[in-house]
Amino acid sequence: MDVKHPPRSRYQPCPPGLYLTHGVSTRHHAATTTLNKPWVLHAEKSIGPAFASSVESDTVEAFERFEINCRFGRAIDAQRLVLHLWGLPDSDALLHRNLAALPRLLDIADRYGLTLSIETLLCQVSTPLDVV
């Protein structure tokens, strides 16, 4: 579903494609739905790969987007947040940079009451176990 970005003044920031107006209670909606919990939220796939960048502003933005995803997860009472910690274009070539972000990512997720889960992806250079 392609959603246009609405004006910031009327909307809270959420992951792309998900926008909450100030009058909408996502927590109420989550509590009244018939879906079973625990809920698992997948973070934006572009967050993890941004940590491989050597450009500091990319990393800063990735942490900001991760926190927005965590806020959204908390708003819908999710218990777990899944993150693709690495991905294209660098895949695992610079995995040490992605792993360096992990302690801070864990702290942010913990602040929002979420358990962070790393989804494994295909590697081009090695395997995650070789690097860790």
mmCIF file of the C-alpha atoms, coordinates in Angstrom:
data_MODEL
# 
_entry.id   MODEL 
# 
loop_
_atom_site.group_PDB 
_atom_site.id 
_atom_site.type_symbol 
_atom_site.label_atom_id 
_atom_site.label_alt_id 
_atom_site.label_comp_id 
_atom_site.label_asym_id 
_atom_site.label_entity_id 
_atom_site.label_seq_id 
_atom_site.pdbx_PDB_ins_code 
_atom_site.Cartn_x 
_atom_site.Cartn_y 
_atom_site.Cartn_z 
_atom_site.occupancy 
_atom_site.B_iso_or_equiv 
_atom_site.pdbx_formal_charge 
_atom_site.auth_seq_id 
_atom_site.auth_comp_id 
_atom_site.auth_asym_id 
_atom_site.auth_atom_id 
_atom_site.pdbx_PDB_model_num 
ATOM 1   C CA . MET A 1 1   ? 0.000   0.000   0.000  1.00 0.00 ? 1   MET A CA 1 
ATOM 2   C CA . ASP A 1 2   ? 1.505   3.298   -1.065 1.00 0.00 ? 2   ASP A CA 1 
ATOM 3   C CA . VAL A 1 3   ? 0.719   6.082   1.393  1.00 0.00 ? 3   VAL A CA 1 
ATOM 4   C CA . LYS A 1 4   ? 1.618   9.724   0.907  1.00 0.00 ? 4   LYS A CA 1 
ATOM 5   C CA . HIS A 1 5   ? 3.396   11.440  3.779  1.00 0.00 ? 5   HIS A CA 1 
ATOM 6   C CA . PRO A 1 6   ? 0.864   13.702  5.507  1.00 0.00 ? 6   PRO A CA 1 
ATOM 7   C CA . PRO A 1 7   ? 1.755   17.064  7.026  1.00 0.00 ? 7   PRO A CA 1 
ATOM 8   C CA . ARG A 1 8   ? 3.816   16.589  10.216 1.00 0.00 ? 8   ARG A CA 1 
ATOM 9   C CA . SER A 1 9   ? 1.666   18.983  12.233 1.00 0.00 ? 9   SER A CA 1 
ATOM 10  C CA . ARG A 1 10  ? -1.340  16.637  12.185 1.00 0.00 ? 10  ARG A CA 1 
ATOM 11  C CA . TYR A 1 11  ? 0.406   13.298  12.540 1.00 0.00 ? 11  TYR A CA 1 
ATOM 12  C CA . GLN A 1 12  ? 2.759   11.500  14.865 1.00 0.00 ? 12  GLN A CA 1 
ATOM 13  C CA . PRO A 1 13  ? 5.821   9.934   13.215 1.00 0.00 ? 13  PRO A CA 1 
ATOM 14  C CA . CYS A 1 14  ? 5.477   6.215   12.637 1.00 0.00 ? 14  CYS A CA 1 
ATOM 15  C CA . PRO A 1 15  ? 7.114   3.701   10.309 1.00 0.00 ? 15  PRO A CA 1 
ATOM 16  C CA . PRO A 1 16  ? 6.473   4.377   6.593  1.00 0.00 ? 16  PRO A CA 1 
ATOM 17  C CA . GLY A 1 17  ? 2.921   3.551   5.605  1.00 0.00 ? 17  GLY A CA 1 
ATOM 18  C CA . LEU A 1 18  ? 1.613   3.819   9.183  1.00 0.00 ? 18  LEU A CA 1 
ATOM 19  C CA . TYR A 1 19  ? 0.348   7.159   10.433 1.00 0.00 ? 19  TYR A CA 1 
ATOM 20  C CA . LEU A 1 20  ? -1.634  7.891   13.546 1.00 0.00 ? 20  LEU A CA 1 
ATOM 21  C CA . THR A 1 21  ? -3.668  11.015  13.967 1.00 0.00 ? 21  THR A CA 1 
ATOM 22  C CA . HIS A 1 22  ? -3.612  12.544  17.423 1.00 0.00 ? 22  HIS A CA 1 
ATOM 23  C CA . GLY A 1 23  ? -7.207  11.476  17.988 1.00 0.00 ? 23  GLY A CA 1 
ATOM 24  C CA . VAL A 1 24  ? -6.648  7.757   17.299 1.00 0.00 ? 24  VAL A CA 1 
ATOM 25  C CA . SER A 1 25  ? -5.975  5.458   20.218 1.00 0.00 ? 25  SER A CA 1 
ATOM 26  C CA . THR A 1 26  ? -3.883  2.627   18.799 1.00 0.00 ? 26  THR A CA 1 
ATOM 27  C CA . ARG A 1 27  ? -3.633  1.060   22.261 1.00 0.00 ? 27  ARG A CA 1 
ATOM 28  C CA . HIS A 1 28  ? -7.455  0.888   22.459 1.00 0.00 ? 28  HIS A CA 1 
ATOM 29  C CA . HIS A 1 29  ? -7.636  -0.608  18.974 1.00 0.00 ? 29  HIS A CA 1 
ATOM 30  C CA . ALA A 1 30  ? -4.982  -3.195  19.859 1.00 0.00 ? 30  ALA A CA 1 
ATOM 31  C CA . ALA A 1 31  ? -6.764  -4.084  23.094 1.00 0.00 ? 31  ALA A CA 1 
ATOM 32  C CA . THR A 1 32  ? -10.121 -4.594  21.373 1.00 0.00 ? 32  THR A CA 1 
ATOM 33  C CA . THR A 1 33  ? -8.942  -6.594  18.371 1.00 0.00 ? 33  THR A CA 1 
ATOM 34  C CA . THR A 1 34  ? -9.438  -10.346 18.203 1.00 0.00 ? 34  THR A CA 1 
ATOM 35  C CA . LEU A 1 35  ? -5.832  -11.056 17.209 1.00 0.00 ? 35  LEU A CA 1 
ATOM 36  C CA . ASN A 1 36  ? -3.828  -13.163 19.627 1.00 0.00 ? 36  ASN A CA 1 
ATOM 37  C CA . LYS A 1 37  ? -0.886  -11.716 21.519 1.00 0.00 ? 37  LYS A CA 1 
ATOM 38  C CA . PRO A 1 38  ? 2.093   -11.591 21.930 1.00 0.00 ? 38  PRO A CA 1 
ATOM 39  C CA . TRP A 1 39  ? 2.451   -9.204  19.051 1.00 0.00 ? 39  TRP A CA 1 
ATOM 40  C CA . VAL A 1 40  ? 5.617   -9.085  16.998 1.00 0.00 ? 40  VAL A CA 1 
ATOM 41  C CA . LEU A 1 41  ? 6.511   -5.960  15.046 1.00 0.00 ? 41  LEU A CA 1 
ATOM 42  C CA . HIS A 1 42  ? 9.035   -5.990  12.211 1.00 0.00 ? 42  HIS A CA 1 
ATOM 43  C CA . ALA A 1 43  ? 11.083  -2.798  12.084 1.00 0.00 ? 43  ALA A CA 1 
ATOM 44  C CA . GLU A 1 44  ? 11.758  -0.984  8.828  1.00 0.00 ? 44  GLU A CA 1 
ATOM 45  C CA . LYS A 1 45  ? 14.154  -3.086  6.776  1.00 0.00 ? 45  LYS A CA 1 
ATOM 46  C CA . SER A 1 46  ? 16.300  -0.087  5.872  1.00 0.00 ? 46  SER A CA 1 
ATOM 47  C CA . ILE A 1 47  ? 17.345  0.638   9.477  1.00 0.00 ? 47  ILE A CA 1 
ATOM 48  C CA . GLY A 1 48  ? 19.963  -2.086  9.977  1.00 0.00 ? 48  GLY A CA 1 
ATOM 49  C CA . PRO A 1 49  ? 21.829  -1.625  6.702  1.00 0.00 ? 49  PRO A CA 1 
ATOM 50  C CA . ALA A 1 50  ? 22.232  2.100   7.487  1.00 0.00 ? 50  ALA A CA 1 
ATOM 51  C CA . PHE A 1 51  ? 24.562  1.190   10.367 1.00 0.00 ? 51  PHE A CA 1 
ATOM 52  C CA . ALA A 1 52  ? 27.128  -0.052  7.831  1.00 0.00 ? 52  ALA A CA 1 
ATOM 53  C CA . SER A 1 53  ? 27.457  3.475   6.445  1.00 0.00 ? 53  SER A CA 1 
ATOM 54  C CA . SER A 1 54  ? 30.580  5.473   7.208  1.00 0.00 ? 54  SER A CA 1 
ATOM 55  C CA . VAL A 1 55  ? 28.467  8.648   7.121  1.00 0.00 ? 55  VAL A CA 1 
ATOM 56  C CA . GLU A 1 56  ? 27.611  9.642   10.688 1.00 0.00 ? 56  GLU A CA 1 
ATOM 57  C CA . SER A 1 57  ? 24.301  11.253  9.735  1.00 0.00 ? 57  SER A CA 1 
ATOM 58  C CA . ASP A 1 58  ? 23.122  7.902   8.287  1.00 0.00 ? 58  ASP A CA 1 
ATOM 59  C CA . THR A 1 59  ? 23.793  6.204   11.620 1.00 0.00 ? 59  THR A CA 1 
ATOM 60  C CA . VAL A 1 60  ? 22.119  8.990   13.592 1.00 0.00 ? 60  VAL A CA 1 
ATOM 61  C CA . GLU A 1 61  ? 19.047  8.764   11.361 1.00 0.00 ? 61  GLU A CA 1 
ATOM 62  C CA . ALA A 1 62  ? 18.975  4.962   11.696 1.00 0.00 ? 62  ALA A CA 1 
ATOM 63  C CA . PHE A 1 63  ? 18.886  5.240   15.505 1.00 0.00 ? 63  PHE A CA 1 
ATOM 64  C CA . GLU A 1 64  ? 16.122  7.852   15.250 1.00 0.00 ? 64  GLU A CA 1 
ATOM 65  C CA . ARG A 1 65  ? 14.059  5.648   12.915 1.00 0.00 ? 65  ARG A CA 1 
ATOM 66  C CA . PHE A 1 66  ? 14.627  2.666   15.208 1.00 0.00 ? 66  PHE A CA 1 
ATOM 67  C CA . GLU A 1 67  ? 13.296  4.655   18.162 1.00 0.00 ? 67  GLU A CA 1 
ATOM 68  C CA . ILE A 1 68  ? 10.221  5.667   16.136 1.00 0.00 ? 68  ILE A CA 1 
ATOM 69  C CA . ASN A 1 69  ? 9.613   1.989   15.385 1.00 0.00 ? 69  ASN A CA 1 
ATOM 70  C CA . CYS A 1 70  ? 9.974   1.226   19.115 1.00 0.00 ? 70  CYS A CA 1 
ATOM 71  C CA . ARG A 1 71  ? 7.476   3.956   20.019 1.00 0.00 ? 71  ARG A CA 1 
ATOM 72  C CA . PHE A 1 72  ? 5.036   2.478   17.537 1.00 0.00 ? 72  PHE A CA 1 
ATOM 73  C CA . GLY A 1 73  ? 5.609   -1.009  18.956 1.00 0.00 ? 73  GLY A CA 1 
ATOM 74  C CA . ARG A 1 74  ? 4.878   0.270   22.445 1.00 0.00 ? 74  ARG A CA 1 
ATOM 75  C CA . ALA A 1 75  ? 1.735   2.044   21.221 1.00 0.00 ? 75  ALA A CA 1 
ATOM 76  C CA . ILE A 1 76  ? 0.304   -1.224  19.875 1.00 0.00 ? 76  ILE A CA 1 
ATOM 77  C CA . ASP A 1 77  ? 1.462   -3.256  22.883 1.00 0.00 ? 77  ASP A CA 1 
ATOM 78  C CA . ALA A 1 78  ? 3.933   -5.323  20.857 1.00 0.00 ? 78  ALA A CA 1 
ATOM 79  C CA . GLN A 1 79  ? 6.264   -7.450  22.938 1.00 0.00 ? 79  GLN A CA 1 
ATOM 80  C CA . ARG A 1 80  ? 8.971   -8.168  20.386 1.00 0.00 ? 80  ARG A CA 1 
ATOM 81  C CA . LEU A 1 81  ? 10.622  -6.056  17.684 1.00 0.00 ? 81  LEU A CA 1 
ATOM 82  C CA . VAL A 1 82  ? 12.377  -7.855  14.838 1.00 0.00 ? 82  VAL A CA 1 
ATOM 83  C CA . LEU A 1 83  ? 15.253  -6.037  13.160 1.00 0.00 ? 83  LEU A CA 1 
ATOM 84  C CA . HIS A 1 84  ? 17.214  -6.873  10.020 1.00 0.00 ? 84  HIS A CA 1 
ATOM 85  C CA . LEU A 1 85  ? 20.579  -5.794  11.407 1.00 0.00 ? 85  LEU A CA 1 
ATOM 86  C CA . TRP A 1 86  ? 22.316  -5.990  8.039  1.00 0.00 ? 86  TRP A CA 1 
ATOM 87  C CA . GLY A 1 87  ? 21.228  -6.102  4.416  1.00 0.00 ? 87  GLY A CA 1 
ATOM 88  C CA . LEU A 1 88  ? 21.912  -4.832  0.947  1.00 0.00 ? 88  LEU A CA 1 
ATOM 89  C CA . PRO A 1 89  ? 23.891  -3.191  -0.470 1.00 0.00 ? 89  PRO A CA 1 
ATOM 90  C CA . ASP A 1 90  ? 26.728  -4.036  1.949  1.00 0.00 ? 90  ASP A CA 1 
ATOM 91  C CA . SER A 1 91  ? 25.275  -7.275  3.333  1.00 0.00 ? 91  SER A CA 1 
ATOM 92  C CA . ASP A 1 92  ? 27.777  -8.614  5.864  1.00 0.00 ? 92  ASP A CA 1 
ATOM 93  C CA . ALA A 1 93  ? 30.877  -6.982  4.346  1.00 0.00 ? 93  ALA A CA 1 
ATOM 94  C CA . LEU A 1 94  ? 30.822  -4.358  7.114  1.00 0.00 ? 94  LEU A CA 1 
ATOM 95  C CA . LEU A 1 95  ? 29.011  -6.409  9.739  1.00 0.00 ? 95  LEU A CA 1 
ATOM 96  C CA . HIS A 1 96  ? 31.332  -5.129  12.485 1.00 0.00 ? 96  HIS A CA 1 
ATOM 97  C CA . ARG A 1 97  ? 29.708  -1.684  12.074 1.00 0.00 ? 97  ARG A CA 1 
ATOM 98  C CA . ASN A 1 98  ? 26.225  -3.142  12.365 1.00 0.00 ? 98  ASN A CA 1 
ATOM 99  C CA . LEU A 1 99  ? 27.195  -5.160  15.439 1.00 0.00 ? 99  LEU A CA 1 
ATOM 100 C CA . ALA A 1 100 ? 28.693  -2.053  17.060 1.00 0.00 ? 100 ALA A CA 1 
ATOM 101 C CA . ALA A 1 101 ? 25.196  -0.510  17.056 1.00 0.00 ? 101 ALA A CA 1 
ATOM 102 C CA . LEU A 1 102 ? 23.649  -3.497  18.820 1.00 0.00 ? 102 LEU A CA 1 
ATOM 103 C CA . PRO A 1 103 ? 24.205  -2.465  22.478 1.00 0.00 ? 103 PRO A CA 1 
ATOM 104 C CA . ARG A 1 104 ? 22.521  0.894   21.913 1.00 0.00 ? 104 ARG A CA 1 
ATOM 105 C CA . LEU A 1 105 ? 19.690  -0.744  19.951 1.00 0.00 ? 105 LEU A CA 1 
ATOM 106 C CA . LEU A 1 106 ? 19.111  -3.162  22.838 1.00 0.00 ? 106 LEU A CA 1 
ATOM 107 C CA . ASP A 1 107 ? 18.989  -0.249  25.299 1.00 0.00 ? 107 ASP A CA 1 
ATOM 108 C CA . ILE A 1 108 ? 16.468  1.654   23.174 1.00 0.00 ? 108 ILE A CA 1 
ATOM 109 C CA . ALA A 1 109 ? 14.222  -1.397  22.750 1.00 0.00 ? 109 ALA A CA 1 
ATOM 110 C CA . ASP A 1 110 ? 14.415  -2.078  26.490 1.00 0.00 ? 110 ASP A CA 1 
ATOM 111 C CA . ARG A 1 111 ? 13.313  1.492   27.286 1.00 0.00 ? 111 ARG A CA 1 
ATOM 112 C CA . TYR A 1 112 ? 10.112  0.782   25.350 1.00 0.00 ? 112 TYR A CA 1 
ATOM 113 C CA . GLY A 1 113 ? 9.543   -2.616  26.972 1.00 0.00 ? 113 GLY A CA 1 
ATOM 114 C CA . LEU A 1 114 ? 10.367  -4.516  23.786 1.00 0.00 ? 114 LEU A CA 1 
ATOM 115 C CA . THR A 1 115 ? 12.503  -7.586  23.285 1.00 0.00 ? 115 THR A CA 1 
ATOM 116 C CA . LEU A 1 116 ? 14.796  -7.030  20.306 1.00 0.00 ? 116 LEU A CA 1 
ATOM 117 C CA . SER A 1 117 ? 15.172  -9.962  17.939 1.00 0.00 ? 117 SER A CA 1 
ATOM 118 C CA . ILE A 1 118 ? 17.666  -10.015 15.089 1.00 0.00 ? 118 ILE A CA 1 
ATOM 119 C CA . GLU A 1 119 ? 16.431  -11.722 11.960 1.00 0.00 ? 119 GLU A CA 1 
ATOM 120 C CA . THR A 1 120 ? 19.208  -13.507 10.138 1.00 0.00 ? 120 THR A CA 1 
ATOM 121 C CA . LEU A 1 121 ? 19.762  -12.710 6.505  1.00 0.00 ? 121 LEU A CA 1 
ATOM 122 C CA . LEU A 1 122 ? 21.837  -14.183 3.766  1.00 0.00 ? 122 LEU A CA 1 
ATOM 123 C CA . CYS A 1 123 ? 25.483  -13.241 3.863  1.00 0.00 ? 123 CYS A CA 1 
ATOM 124 C CA . GLN A 1 124 ? 27.846  -12.613 0.973  1.00 0.00 ? 124 GLN A CA 1 
ATOM 125 C CA . VAL A 1 125 ? 31.217  -12.648 2.742  1.00 0.00 ? 125 VAL A CA 1 
ATOM 126 C CA . SER A 1 126 ? 30.972  -14.976 5.721  1.00 0.00 ? 126 SER A CA 1 
ATOM 127 C CA . THR A 1 127 ? 28.435  -16.154 8.263  1.00 0.00 ? 127 THR A CA 1 
ATOM 128 C CA . PRO A 1 128 ? 27.190  -14.254 11.315 1.00 0.00 ? 128 PRO A CA 1 
ATOM 129 C CA . LEU A 1 129 ? 28.670  -16.899 13.610 1.00 0.00 ? 129 LEU A CA 1 
ATOM 130 C CA . ASP A 1 130 ? 32.116  -16.438 12.053 1.00 0.00 ? 130 ASP A CA 1 
ATOM 131 C CA . VAL A 1 131 ? 31.993  -12.711 12.805 1.00 0.00 ? 131 VAL A CA 1 
ATOM 132 C CA . VAL A 1 132 ? 30.621  -12.941 16.327 1.00 0.00 ? 132 VAL A CA 1 
# 
